[in-house]
Every structure is written in structure tokens, then in C-alpha cells.
Short mmCIF file of C-alpha atoms in Angstrom, two decimals:
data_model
loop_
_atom_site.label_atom_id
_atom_site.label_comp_id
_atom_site.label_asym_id
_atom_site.label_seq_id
_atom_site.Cartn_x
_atom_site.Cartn_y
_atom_site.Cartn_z
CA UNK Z 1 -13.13 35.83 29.99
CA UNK Z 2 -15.44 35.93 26.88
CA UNK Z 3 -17.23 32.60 26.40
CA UNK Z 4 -19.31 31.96 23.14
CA UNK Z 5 -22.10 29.00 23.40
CA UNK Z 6 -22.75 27.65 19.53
CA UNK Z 7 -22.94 24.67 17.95
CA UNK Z 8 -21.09 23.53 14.80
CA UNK Z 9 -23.58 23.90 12.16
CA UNK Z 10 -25.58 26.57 14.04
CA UNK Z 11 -25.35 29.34 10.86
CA UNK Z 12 -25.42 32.52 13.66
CA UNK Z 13 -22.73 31.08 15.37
CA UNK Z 14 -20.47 31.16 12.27
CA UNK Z 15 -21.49 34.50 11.44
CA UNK Z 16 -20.64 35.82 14.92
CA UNK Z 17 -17.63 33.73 14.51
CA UNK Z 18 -16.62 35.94 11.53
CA UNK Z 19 -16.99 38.75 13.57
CA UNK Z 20 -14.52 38.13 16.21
CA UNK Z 21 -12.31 36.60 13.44
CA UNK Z 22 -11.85 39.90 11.72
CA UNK Z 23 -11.47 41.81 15.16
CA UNK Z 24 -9.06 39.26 16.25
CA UNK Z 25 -11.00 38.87 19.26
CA UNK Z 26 -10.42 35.75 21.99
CA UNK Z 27 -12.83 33.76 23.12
CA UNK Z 28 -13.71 29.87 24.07
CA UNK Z 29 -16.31 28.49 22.24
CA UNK Z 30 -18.57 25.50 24.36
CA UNK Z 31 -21.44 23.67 23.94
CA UNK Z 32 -24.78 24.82 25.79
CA UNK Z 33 -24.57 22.37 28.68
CA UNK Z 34 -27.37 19.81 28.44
CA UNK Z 35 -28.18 20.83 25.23
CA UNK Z 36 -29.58 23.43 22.65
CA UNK Z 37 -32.70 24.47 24.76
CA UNK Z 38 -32.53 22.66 27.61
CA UNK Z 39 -33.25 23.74 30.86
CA UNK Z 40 -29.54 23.43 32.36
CA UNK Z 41 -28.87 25.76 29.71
CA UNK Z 42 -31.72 28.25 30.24
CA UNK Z 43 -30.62 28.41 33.51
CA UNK Z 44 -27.45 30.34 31.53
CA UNK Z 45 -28.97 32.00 28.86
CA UNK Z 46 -33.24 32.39 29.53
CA UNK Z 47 -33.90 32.27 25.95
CA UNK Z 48 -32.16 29.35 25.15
CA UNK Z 49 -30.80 30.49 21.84
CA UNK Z 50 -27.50 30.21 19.91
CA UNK Z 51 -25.18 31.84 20.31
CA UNK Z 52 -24.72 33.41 23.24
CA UNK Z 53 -21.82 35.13 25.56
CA UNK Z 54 -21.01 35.43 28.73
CA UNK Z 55 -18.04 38.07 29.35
CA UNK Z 56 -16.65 39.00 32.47
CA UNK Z 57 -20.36 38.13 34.18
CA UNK Z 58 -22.18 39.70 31.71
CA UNK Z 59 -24.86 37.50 29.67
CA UNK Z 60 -26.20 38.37 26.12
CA UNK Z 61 -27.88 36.36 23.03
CA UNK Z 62 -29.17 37.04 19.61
CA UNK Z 63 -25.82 37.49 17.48
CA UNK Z 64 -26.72 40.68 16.41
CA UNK Z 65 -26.87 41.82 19.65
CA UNK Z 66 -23.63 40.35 20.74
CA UNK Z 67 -22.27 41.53 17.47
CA UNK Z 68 -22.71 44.97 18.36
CA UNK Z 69 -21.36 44.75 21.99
CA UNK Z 70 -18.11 43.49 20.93
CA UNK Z 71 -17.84 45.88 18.23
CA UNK Z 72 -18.33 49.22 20.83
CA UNK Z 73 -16.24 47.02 23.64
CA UNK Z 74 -13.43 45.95 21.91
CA UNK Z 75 -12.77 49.04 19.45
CA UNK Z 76 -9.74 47.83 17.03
CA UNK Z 77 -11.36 47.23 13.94
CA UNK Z 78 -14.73 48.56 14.25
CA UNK Z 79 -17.24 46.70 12.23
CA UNK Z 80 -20.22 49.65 12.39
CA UNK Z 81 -19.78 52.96 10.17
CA UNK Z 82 -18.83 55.89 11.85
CA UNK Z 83 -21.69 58.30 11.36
CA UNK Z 84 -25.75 57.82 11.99
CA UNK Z 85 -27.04 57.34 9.08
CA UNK Z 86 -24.03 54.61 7.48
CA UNK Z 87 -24.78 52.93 10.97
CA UNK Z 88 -28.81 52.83 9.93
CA UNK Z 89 -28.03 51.95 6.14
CA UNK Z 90 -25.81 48.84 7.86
CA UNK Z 91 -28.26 47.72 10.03
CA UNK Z 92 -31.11 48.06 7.29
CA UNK Z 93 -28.83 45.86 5.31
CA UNK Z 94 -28.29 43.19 8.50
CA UNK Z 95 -32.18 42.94 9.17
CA UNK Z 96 -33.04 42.46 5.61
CA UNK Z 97 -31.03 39.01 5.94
CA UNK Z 98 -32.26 38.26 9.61
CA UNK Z 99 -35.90 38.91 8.69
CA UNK Z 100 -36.04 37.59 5.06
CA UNK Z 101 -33.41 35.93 3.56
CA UNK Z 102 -32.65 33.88 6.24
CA UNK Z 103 -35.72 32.95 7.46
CA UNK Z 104 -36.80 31.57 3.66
CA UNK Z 105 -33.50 30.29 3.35
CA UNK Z 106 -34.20 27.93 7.12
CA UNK Z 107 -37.79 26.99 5.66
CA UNK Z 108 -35.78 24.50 3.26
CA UNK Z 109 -34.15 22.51 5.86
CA UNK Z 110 -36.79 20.14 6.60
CA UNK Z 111 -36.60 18.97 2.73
CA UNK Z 112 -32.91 17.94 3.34
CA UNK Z 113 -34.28 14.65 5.06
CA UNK Z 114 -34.51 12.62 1.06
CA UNK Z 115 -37.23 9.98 2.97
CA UNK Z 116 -39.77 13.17 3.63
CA UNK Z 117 -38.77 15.19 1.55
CA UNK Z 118 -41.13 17.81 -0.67
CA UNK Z 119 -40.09 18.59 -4.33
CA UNK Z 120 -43.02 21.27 -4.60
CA UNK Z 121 -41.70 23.07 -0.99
CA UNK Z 122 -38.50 23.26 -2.64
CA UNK Z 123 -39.42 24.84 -5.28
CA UNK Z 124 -41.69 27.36 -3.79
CA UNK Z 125 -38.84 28.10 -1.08
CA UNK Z 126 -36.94 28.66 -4.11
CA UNK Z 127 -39.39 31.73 -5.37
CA UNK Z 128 -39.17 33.01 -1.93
CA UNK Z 129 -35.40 33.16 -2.15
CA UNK Z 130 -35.07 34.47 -5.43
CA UNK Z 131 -37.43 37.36 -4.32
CA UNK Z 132 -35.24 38.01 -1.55
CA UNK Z 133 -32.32 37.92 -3.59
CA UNK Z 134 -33.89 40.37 -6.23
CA UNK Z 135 -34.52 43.12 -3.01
CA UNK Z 136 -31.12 42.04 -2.01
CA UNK Z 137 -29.83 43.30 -5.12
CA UNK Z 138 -31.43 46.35 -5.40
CA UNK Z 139 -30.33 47.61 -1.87
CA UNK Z 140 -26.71 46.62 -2.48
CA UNK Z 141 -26.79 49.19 -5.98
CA UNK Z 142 -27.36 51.79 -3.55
CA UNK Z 143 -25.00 50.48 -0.83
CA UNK Z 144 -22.92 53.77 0.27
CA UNK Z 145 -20.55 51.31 2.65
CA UNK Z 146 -16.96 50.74 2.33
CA UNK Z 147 -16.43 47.63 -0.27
CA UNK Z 148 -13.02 47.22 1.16
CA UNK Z 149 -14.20 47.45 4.50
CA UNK Z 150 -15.89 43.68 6.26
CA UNK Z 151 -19.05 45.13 8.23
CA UNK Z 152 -21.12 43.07 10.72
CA UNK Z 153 -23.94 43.55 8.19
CA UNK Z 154 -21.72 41.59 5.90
CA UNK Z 155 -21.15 38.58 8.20
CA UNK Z 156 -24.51 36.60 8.16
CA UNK Z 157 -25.02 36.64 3.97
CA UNK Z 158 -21.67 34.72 4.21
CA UNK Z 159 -22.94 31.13 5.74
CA UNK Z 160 -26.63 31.93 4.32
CA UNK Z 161 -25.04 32.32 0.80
CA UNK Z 162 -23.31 29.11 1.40
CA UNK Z 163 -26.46 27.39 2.16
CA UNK Z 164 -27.92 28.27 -1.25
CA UNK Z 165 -24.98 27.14 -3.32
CA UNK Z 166 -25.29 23.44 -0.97
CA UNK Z 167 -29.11 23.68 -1.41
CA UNK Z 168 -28.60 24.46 -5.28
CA UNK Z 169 -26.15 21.32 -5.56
CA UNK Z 170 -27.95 18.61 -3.07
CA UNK Z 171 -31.65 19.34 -3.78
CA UNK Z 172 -31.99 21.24 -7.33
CA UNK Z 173 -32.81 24.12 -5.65
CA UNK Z 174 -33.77 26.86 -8.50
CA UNK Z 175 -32.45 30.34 -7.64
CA UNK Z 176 -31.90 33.45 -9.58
CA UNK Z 177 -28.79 35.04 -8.55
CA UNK Z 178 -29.17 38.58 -9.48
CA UNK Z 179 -25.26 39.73 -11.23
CA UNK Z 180 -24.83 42.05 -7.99
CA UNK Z 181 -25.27 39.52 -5.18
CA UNK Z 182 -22.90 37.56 -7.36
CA UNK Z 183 -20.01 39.76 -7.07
CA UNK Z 184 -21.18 40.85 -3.73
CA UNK Z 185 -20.26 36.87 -2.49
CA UNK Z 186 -17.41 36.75 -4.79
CA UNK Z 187 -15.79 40.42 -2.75
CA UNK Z 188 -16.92 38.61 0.50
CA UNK Z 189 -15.19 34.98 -0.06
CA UNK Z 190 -11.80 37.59 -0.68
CA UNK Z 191 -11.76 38.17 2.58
CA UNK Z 192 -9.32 35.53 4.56
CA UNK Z 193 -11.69 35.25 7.74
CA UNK Z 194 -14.28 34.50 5.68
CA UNK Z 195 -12.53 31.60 4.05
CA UNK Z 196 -11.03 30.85 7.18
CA UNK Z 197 -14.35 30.53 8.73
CA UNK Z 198 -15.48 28.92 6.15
CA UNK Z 199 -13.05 26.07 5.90
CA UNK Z 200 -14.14 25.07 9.63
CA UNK Z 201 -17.91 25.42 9.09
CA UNK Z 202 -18.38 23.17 5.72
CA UNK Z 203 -17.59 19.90 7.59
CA UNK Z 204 -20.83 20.81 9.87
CA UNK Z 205 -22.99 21.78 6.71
CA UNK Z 206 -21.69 18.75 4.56
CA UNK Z 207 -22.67 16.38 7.95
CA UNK Z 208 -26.22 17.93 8.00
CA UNK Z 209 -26.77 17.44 4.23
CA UNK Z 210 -25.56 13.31 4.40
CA UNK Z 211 -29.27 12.64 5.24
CA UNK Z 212 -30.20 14.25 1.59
CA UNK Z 213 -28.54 11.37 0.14
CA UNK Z 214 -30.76 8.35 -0.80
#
């Protein structure tokens, strides 16, 4: 039995969600019991974090990690590159969104709240991102993966991308959107798990963002 612990507008659980979406993978999604963090649910999952899995006895977290497993344990569909070095190039590609995008992309929750919120935050989270966005571009003009192909490097710019685009809307968030990164979320809204995924996941985001409202 393969058991997924997320919460709704958790953006790592969606992207693992895409994941087993596009391997047809499945699973029961819960709640962490007692709550994101708590220590009913440490007892689970020692870290605490979202998502994790539990399959067959086994325990993992970190959605990259879990990513991965499923990929190499249930092999229809693979979701890494065959050889070495496409592997590498995708996982260069994941940890440039776990370790930058989506880290500058996080810092701009806390401005959501309209009572506390910081106009000049905002706008210097929006440098950050546009940064990000500009080394974004340049690694996708050498990208050597399949374009037809959804990759598990793919998965995570899908919800983060979606953040922006809310952020842009609800807070004036300024952003330069380079032309590739464009058409690189325009190819990856084409595919249907993706718009499956997320046609469940906006009625979380929109619920978070209420509070921007004054």
C-alpha cells in the first residue's frame, strides 16, 4: 500500500502529485496525523516534512527523494533519462528550482497577509525571482531533454510557476518572464496531468491568498 502524507496547498505535494499522475501510480493521500510537524507525526516521518510515503513499510520524505523511488520502483513511464549524463542535466535542472527559485518564490508568502504586509519585500522578492528566472532561461536554451517527454525535473516549476502568475495578480508582484520560460510553462500546462493537477490544487492556492484581500 503506498500512502502519501500532504496537505492541500503544500506546493511539493502537488508536484509529487504530478508525478504519480503521469505514471498512473495509486496511492491514498492523508493528512499527517496531529498535524504538519507535530510530534504524533514525527513519530511517522522524523523530519516532519511534507510529503512523505510510506509503501509497503518503507518510510521516505523530501519529494525529490520519493520522486525518484517511484520512478526506479514502478518502471512504466520512467520520468529520469536513460543515460548518466541526461540523468545529471535533469537533476541540475530539478535543484536549480529546489534551491533557488523556490526558495525566493516561498520568501513572498508572508506579504500575502494585506494587514502586515511589505510593499518594499515584494518588490525585492521580485528581483530575486526575476534573477532566477533569467538563469532559468539560460539553462533551458541548452536543455538536451525530450520536450515531448514530462520529466520529474519538470514537475515542481509547474505549482511554483503558478505561484508567480497568483503573486503577479494579488500583490503587483513585478517579474520579468524571460520568452523561454514562457513557452517552457505554456509546453508544460499541455500536458493533461498537469492541468489535471492543477484544477484540484487552485482551490488550496486561491484559499491561502483570501487573506491578501483588504
Amino acid at each position: 500500500m503506498l500512502n502519501i502524507y500532504s496537505v492541500p496547498v503544500a506546493a511539493y505535494c502537488a508536484k509529487l502529485r504530478i508525478v504519480m499522475r503521469y505514471k498512473s501510480i495509486s496511492f491514498t493521500e492523508l493528512s499527517p496525523p496531529g498535524g504538519y510537524g507535530s510530534d504524533e507525526y514525527r513519530a511517522i516521518v522524523p523530519s516532519g516534512n511534507l510529503p512523505a510515503m510510506t509503501h509497503n513499510g518503507f518510510m521516505l520524505s523530501d519529494s525529490e527523494a520519493i520522486a525518484e523511488y517511484l520512478d526506479e520502483e514502478f518502471t512504466e513511464t520512467p520520468m529520469l533519462p536513460e543515460t548518466v549524463r541526461l540523468r545529471a542535466k535533469a537533476r541540475e535542472l530539478s535543484r536549480s528550482h529546489d534551491t533557488r527559485l523556490e526558495p525566493a518564490v516561498r520568501s513572498i508568502y508572508p506579504q500575502v497577509n494585506y494587514s502586515t504586509r511589505n510593499i518594499d519585500a515584494i518588490g525585492a522578492g521580485g528581483i530575486i525571482i526575476s534573477k532566477h528566472l533569467s538563469s532559468l532561461a539560460l539553462l533551458l536554451s541548452q536543455n538536451p531533454l525530450d520536450t515531448n517527454r514530462l520529466w520529474i525535473c519538470d514537475c515542481g516549476f509547474v505549482v511554483t510557476f503558478a505561484w508567480i502568475k497568483a503573486f503577479e495578480q494579488t500583490l503587483d508582484l513585478q517579474i520579468n518572464w524571460p520568452e523561454i520560460v514562457e513557452d517552457y510553462n505554456k509546453r508544460l500546462l499541455g500536458f493533461k496531468v498537469v492541468e489535471e493537477e492543477l484544477a484540484s490544487y487552485l482551490p488550496a492556492m486561491n484559499s491561502y491568498l483570501e487573506k491578501a484581500k483588504p
